[in-house]
Coordinates of C-alpha atoms (C1' of nucleotides) in Angstrom, one line a residue:
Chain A
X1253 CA 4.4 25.0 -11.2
X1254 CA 2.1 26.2 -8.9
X1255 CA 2.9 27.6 -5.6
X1256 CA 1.0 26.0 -2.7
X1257 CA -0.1 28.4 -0.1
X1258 CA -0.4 26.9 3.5
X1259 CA -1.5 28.2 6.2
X1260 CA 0.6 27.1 9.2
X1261 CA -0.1 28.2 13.2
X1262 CA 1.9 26.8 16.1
X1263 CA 0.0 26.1 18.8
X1264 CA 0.7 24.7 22.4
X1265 CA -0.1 21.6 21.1
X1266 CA 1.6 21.4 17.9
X1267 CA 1.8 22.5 14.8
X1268 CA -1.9 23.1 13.0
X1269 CA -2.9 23.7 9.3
X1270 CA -5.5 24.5 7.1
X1271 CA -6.2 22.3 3.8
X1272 CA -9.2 21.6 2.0
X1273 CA -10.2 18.0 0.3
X1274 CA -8.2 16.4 2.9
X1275 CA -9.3 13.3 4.3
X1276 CA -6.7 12.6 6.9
X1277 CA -9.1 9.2 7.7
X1278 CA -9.2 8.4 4.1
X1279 CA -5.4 9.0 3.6
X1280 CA -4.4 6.6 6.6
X1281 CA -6.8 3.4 6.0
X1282 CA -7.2 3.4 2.2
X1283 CA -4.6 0.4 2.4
X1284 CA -1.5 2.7 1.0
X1285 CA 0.5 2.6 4.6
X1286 CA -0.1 0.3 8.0
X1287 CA 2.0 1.8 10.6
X1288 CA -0.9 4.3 11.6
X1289 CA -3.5 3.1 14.2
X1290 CA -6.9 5.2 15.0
X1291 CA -6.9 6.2 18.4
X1292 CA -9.4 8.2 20.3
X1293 CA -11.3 11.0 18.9
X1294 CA -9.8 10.4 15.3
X1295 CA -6.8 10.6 16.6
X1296 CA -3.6 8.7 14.7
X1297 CA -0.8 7.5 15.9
X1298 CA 2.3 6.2 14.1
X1299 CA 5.8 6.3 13.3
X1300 CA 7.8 6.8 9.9
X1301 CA 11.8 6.1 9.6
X1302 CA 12.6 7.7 13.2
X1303 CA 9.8 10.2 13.9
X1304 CA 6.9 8.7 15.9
X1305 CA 3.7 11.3 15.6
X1306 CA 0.7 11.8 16.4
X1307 CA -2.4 13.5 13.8
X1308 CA -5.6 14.4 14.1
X1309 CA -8.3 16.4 12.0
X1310 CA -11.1 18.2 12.9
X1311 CA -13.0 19.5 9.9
X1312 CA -10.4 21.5 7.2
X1313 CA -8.1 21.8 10.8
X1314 CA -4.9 19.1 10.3
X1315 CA -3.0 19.3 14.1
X1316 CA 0.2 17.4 14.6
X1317 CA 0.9 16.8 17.8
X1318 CA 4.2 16.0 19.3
X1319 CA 6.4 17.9 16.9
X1320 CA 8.2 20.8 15.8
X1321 CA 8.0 23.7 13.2
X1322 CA 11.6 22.3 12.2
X1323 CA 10.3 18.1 11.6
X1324 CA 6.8 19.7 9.8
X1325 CA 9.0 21.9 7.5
X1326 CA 11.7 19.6 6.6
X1327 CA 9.6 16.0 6.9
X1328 CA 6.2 16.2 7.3
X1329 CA 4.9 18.8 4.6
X1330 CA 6.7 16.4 2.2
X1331 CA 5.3 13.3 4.1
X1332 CA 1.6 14.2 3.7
X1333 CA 2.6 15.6 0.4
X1334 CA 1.0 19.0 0.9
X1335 CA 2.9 21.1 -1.8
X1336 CA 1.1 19.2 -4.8
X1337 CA -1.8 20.3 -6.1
X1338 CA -4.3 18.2 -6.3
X1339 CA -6.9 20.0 -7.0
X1340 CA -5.4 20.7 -10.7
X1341 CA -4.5 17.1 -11.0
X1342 CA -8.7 16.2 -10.3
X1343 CA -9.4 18.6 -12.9
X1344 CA -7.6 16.5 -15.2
X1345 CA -8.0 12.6 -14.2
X1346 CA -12.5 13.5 -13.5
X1347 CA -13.1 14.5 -17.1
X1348 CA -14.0 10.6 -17.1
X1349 CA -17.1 10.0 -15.3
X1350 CA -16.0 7.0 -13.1
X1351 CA -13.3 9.0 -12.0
X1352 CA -15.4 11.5 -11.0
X1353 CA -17.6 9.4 -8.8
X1354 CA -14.9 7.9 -7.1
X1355 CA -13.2 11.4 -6.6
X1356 CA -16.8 12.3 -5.0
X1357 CA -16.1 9.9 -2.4
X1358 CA -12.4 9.5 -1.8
X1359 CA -10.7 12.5 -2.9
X1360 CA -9.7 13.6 0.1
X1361 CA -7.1 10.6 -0.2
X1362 CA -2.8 11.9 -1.4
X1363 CA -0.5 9.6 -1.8
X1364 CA 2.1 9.4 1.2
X1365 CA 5.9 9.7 0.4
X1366 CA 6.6 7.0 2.3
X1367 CA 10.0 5.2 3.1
X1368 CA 11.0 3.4 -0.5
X1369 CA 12.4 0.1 1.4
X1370 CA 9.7 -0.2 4.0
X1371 CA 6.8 -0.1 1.5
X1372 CA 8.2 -2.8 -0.9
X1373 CA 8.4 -4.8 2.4
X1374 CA 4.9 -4.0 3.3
X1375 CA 3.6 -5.1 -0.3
X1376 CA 5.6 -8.1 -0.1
X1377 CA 3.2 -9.0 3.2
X1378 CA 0.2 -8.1 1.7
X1379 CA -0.1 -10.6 -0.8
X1380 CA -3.0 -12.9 -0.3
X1381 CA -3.5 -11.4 2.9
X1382 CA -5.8 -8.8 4.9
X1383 CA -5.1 -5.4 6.0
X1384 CA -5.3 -6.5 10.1
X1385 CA -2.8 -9.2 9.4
X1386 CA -0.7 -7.0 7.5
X1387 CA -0.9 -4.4 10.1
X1388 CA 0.2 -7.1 13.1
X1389 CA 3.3 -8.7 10.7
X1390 CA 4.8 -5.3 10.2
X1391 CA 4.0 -4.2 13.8
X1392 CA 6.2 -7.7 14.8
X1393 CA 8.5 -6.9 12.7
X1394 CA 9.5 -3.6 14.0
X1395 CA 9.2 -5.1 17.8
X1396 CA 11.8 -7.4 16.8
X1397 CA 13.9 -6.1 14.7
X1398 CA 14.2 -2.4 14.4
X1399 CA 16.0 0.4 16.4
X1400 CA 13.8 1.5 19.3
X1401 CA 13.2 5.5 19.6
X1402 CA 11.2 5.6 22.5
X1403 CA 9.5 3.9 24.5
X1404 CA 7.3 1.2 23.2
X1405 CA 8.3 3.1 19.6
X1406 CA 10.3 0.9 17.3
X1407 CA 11.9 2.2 13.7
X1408 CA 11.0 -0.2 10.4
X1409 CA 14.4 -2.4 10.2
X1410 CA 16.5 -1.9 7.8
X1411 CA 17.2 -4.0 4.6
X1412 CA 20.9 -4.6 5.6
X1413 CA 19.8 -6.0 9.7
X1414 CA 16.9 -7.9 8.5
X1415 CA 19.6 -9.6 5.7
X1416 CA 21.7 -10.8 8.9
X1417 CA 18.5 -13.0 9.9
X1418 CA 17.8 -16.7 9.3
X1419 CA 14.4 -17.9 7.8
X1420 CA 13.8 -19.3 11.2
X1421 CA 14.4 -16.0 12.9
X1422 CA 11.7 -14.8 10.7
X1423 CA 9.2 -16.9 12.3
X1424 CA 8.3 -14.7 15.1
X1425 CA 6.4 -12.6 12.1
X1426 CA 4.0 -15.8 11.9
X1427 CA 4.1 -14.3 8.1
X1428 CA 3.4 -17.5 6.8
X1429 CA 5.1 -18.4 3.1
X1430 CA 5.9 -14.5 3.0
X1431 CA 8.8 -14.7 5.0
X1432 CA 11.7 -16.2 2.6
X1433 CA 10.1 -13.2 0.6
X1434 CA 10.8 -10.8 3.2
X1435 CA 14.1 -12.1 3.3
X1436 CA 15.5 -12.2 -0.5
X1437 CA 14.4 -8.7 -0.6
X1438 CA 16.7 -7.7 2.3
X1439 CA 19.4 -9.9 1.2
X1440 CA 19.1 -8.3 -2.3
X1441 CA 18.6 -4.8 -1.6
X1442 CA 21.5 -4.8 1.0
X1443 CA 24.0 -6.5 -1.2
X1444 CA 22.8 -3.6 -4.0
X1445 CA 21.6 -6.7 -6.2
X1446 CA 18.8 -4.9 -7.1
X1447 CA 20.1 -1.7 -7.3
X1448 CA 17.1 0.3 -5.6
X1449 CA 18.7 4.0 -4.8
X1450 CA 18.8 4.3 -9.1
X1451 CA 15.2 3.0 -9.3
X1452 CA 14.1 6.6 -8.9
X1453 CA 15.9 7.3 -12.1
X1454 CA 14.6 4.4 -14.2
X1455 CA 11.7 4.8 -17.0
X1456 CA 8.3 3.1 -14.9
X1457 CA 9.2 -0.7 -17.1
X1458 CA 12.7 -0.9 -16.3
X1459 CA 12.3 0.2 -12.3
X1460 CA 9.3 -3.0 -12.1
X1461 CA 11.9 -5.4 -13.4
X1462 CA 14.2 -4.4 -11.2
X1463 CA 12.1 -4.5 -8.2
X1464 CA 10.7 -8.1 -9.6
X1465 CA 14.7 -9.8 -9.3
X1466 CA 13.0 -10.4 -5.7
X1467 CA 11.4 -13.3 -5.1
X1468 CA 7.9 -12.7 -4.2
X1469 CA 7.8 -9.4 -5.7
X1470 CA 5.1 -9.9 -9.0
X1471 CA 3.8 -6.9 -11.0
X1472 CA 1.3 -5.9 -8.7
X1473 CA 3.5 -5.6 -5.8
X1474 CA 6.0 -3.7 -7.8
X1475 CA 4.2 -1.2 -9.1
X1476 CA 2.4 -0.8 -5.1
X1477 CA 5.9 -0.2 -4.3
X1478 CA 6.6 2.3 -7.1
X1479 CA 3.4 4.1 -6.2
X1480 CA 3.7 4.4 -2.7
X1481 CA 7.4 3.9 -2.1
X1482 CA 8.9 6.0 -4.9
X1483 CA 6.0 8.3 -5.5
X1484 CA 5.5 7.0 -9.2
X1485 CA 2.3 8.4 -10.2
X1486 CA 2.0 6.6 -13.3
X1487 CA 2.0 3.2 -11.2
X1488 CA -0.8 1.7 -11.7
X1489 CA -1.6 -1.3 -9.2
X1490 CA -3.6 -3.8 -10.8
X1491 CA -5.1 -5.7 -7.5
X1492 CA -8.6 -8.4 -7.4
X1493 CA -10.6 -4.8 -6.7
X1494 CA -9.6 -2.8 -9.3
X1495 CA -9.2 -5.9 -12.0
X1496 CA -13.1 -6.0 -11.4
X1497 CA -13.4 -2.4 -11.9
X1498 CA -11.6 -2.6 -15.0
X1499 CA -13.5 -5.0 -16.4
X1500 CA -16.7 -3.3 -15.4
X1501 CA -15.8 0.1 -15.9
X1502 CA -13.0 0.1 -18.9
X1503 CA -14.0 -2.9 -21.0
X1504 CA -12.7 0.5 -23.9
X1505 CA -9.9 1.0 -21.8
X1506 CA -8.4 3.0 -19.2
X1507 CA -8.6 7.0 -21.0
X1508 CA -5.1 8.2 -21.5
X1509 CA -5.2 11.4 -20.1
X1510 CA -5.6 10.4 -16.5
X1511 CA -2.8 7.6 -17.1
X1512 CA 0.0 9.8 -16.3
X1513 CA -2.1 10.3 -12.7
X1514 CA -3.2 6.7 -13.0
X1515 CA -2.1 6.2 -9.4
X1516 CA -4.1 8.7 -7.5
X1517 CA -6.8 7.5 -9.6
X1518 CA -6.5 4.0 -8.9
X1519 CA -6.7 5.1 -5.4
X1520 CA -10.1 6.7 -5.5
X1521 CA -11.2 3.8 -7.5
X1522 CA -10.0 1.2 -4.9
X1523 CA -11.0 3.3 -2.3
X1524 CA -14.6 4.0 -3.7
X1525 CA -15.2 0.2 -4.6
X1526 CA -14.0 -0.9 -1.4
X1527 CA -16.1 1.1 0.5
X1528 CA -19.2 0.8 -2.3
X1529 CA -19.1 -2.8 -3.5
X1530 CA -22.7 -2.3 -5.2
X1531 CA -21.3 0.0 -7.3
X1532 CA -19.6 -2.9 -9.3
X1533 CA -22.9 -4.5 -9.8
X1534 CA -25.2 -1.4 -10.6
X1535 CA -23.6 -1.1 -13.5
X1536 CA -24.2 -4.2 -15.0
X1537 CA -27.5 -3.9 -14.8
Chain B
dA846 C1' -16.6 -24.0 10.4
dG847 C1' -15.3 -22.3 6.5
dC848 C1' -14.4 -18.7 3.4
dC849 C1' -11.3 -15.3 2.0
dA850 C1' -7.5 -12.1 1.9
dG851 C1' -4.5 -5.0 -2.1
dG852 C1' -0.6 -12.2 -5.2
dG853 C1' 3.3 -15.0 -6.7
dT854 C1' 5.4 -19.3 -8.1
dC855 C1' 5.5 -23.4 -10.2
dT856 C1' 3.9 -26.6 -13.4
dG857 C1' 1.7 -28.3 -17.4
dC858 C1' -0.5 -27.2 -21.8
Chain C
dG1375 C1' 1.1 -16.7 -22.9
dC1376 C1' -2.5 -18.7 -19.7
dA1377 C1' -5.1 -21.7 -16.4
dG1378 C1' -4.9 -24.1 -12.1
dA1379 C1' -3.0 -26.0 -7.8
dC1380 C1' -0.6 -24.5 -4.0
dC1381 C1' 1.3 -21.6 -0.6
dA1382 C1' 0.8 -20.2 5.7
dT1383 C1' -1.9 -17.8 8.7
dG1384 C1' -5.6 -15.8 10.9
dG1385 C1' -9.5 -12.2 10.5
dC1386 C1' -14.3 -12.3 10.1

DNA sequence: AGCCAGGGTCTGC
DNA sequence: GCAGACCATGGC
């Protein structure tokens, strides 16, 4: 295993480092979290369990404000995932040629390590739904039911407080036919029903069908949680983006050798498509 | 105004 | 297994 090499300075301001093929833009809005929000000058703000921060870049220059050597050691570098090497996982995944393409415009993407409850939640909102929306659901629910941490700074509630609520509690989220969702996945991950702290532990099948005992909670928004929530890698999320992609790109298949990394991939992909919607139909032609 | 949204469930073949 | 209606709400 390679050793990452990171070049750290503590400044007056915060902590700053150096990384290449970062897109800290990319990583942010490619859909994968919603709690950050784009301030001035490309400036971030957000909060993740109970560390509020805030992030901005400025060429290969990553500075995070408001925080110590102490929370970038022990949280953060693990947050932003900046001990993998991605660079040897692109030389792998772009000896297909789609991959490559997409890697040419959204490899600056990683895959957050993100809080295992709060992204199964988040999935479970963003079915049949856009990413503003999404955004203003989880903000209310955090307003309303989380821990505050500062001022106008509110933690992601917790499984076992949100379990306490009614259905008509819930309707402050204005989440529509999500929220009895939102609720049987509180009530079962509180009362251990679906036993989530061994889902790490579980081969990729078993870990889906576990997370899909909860109502709402289909293949799609499983493996988004496995992804994202439990850094599975070999998640694939099979959303209405990348099922066209599939069947433009890999009517032979997706190549095997990128499927163990099928997750970053899918992200450069979705990412890539998103942003180049064309690209789907050029290649028709 | 109307279409659509990082889907899932339920029903009917 | 698979197609199709339906689900709540609001962004654009």
């Amino acid at each position: 295993m390679l050793v990452i090499q990171l070049k750290i300075i503590e400044t007056i301001n915060g902590i700053q480092i150096e990384k290449q093929n970062f897109s800290l833009r990319d990583t942010l809005e490619c859909g994968q979290c919603f709690r950050f929000q784009r301030g001035a000058e490309n400036t971030y703000f957000g909060v993740v369990n109970t560390k509020p921060l805030r992030i901005s870049q400025e060429k290969n220059n990553i500075t995070f404000f408001n925080t110590t050597m102490e929370d970038f050691q022990s949280f953060w570098r693990e947050y932003f995932d900046l001990d993998t090497d991605y660079e040897a996982i692109k030389d792998i995944i772009t000896q297909d040629s789609i991959i490559k393409t997409a890697c040419e415009h959204a490899g600056g993407i990683r895959i957050l390590k993100q809080n295992s409850w709060e992204a199964l939640c988040s999935f479970i909102i963003s079915q049949n739904n856009n990413i503003p929306r999404i955004q203003g659901i989880i903000q209310r629910l955090c307003d309303n039911f989380g821990e505050p941490i500062d001022k106008e700074c509110w933690s992601f509630p917790s499984p076992s407080r949100l379990a306490k609520c009614s259905l008509d509690d819930l309707a402050v989220l204005r989440a529509g036919f999500r929220g009895k969702y939102i609720l049987d996945a509180a009530q079962k991950v509180a009362s251990e029903e679906v036993k989530f702290t061994q889902i790490p532990q579980m081969p990729l099948d078993e870990a889906r069908q576990e997370l899909m005992k909860i109502k709402g909670v289909g293949i799609k928004v499983a493996d988004c949680a496995l992804l994202f929530g439990f850094y599975r890698l070999d998640a694939f999320p099979m959303d209405t983006w990348i099922k066209k992609a599939m069947h433009v790109f890999y009517k032979d298949g997706f190549p095997q050798f990128a499927k163990p990394y099928g997750g970053i991939a899918q992200q450069y992909i979705f990412h890539y498509i998103r942003k180049n919607p064309q690209a789907l139909k050029l290649e028709h032609i």
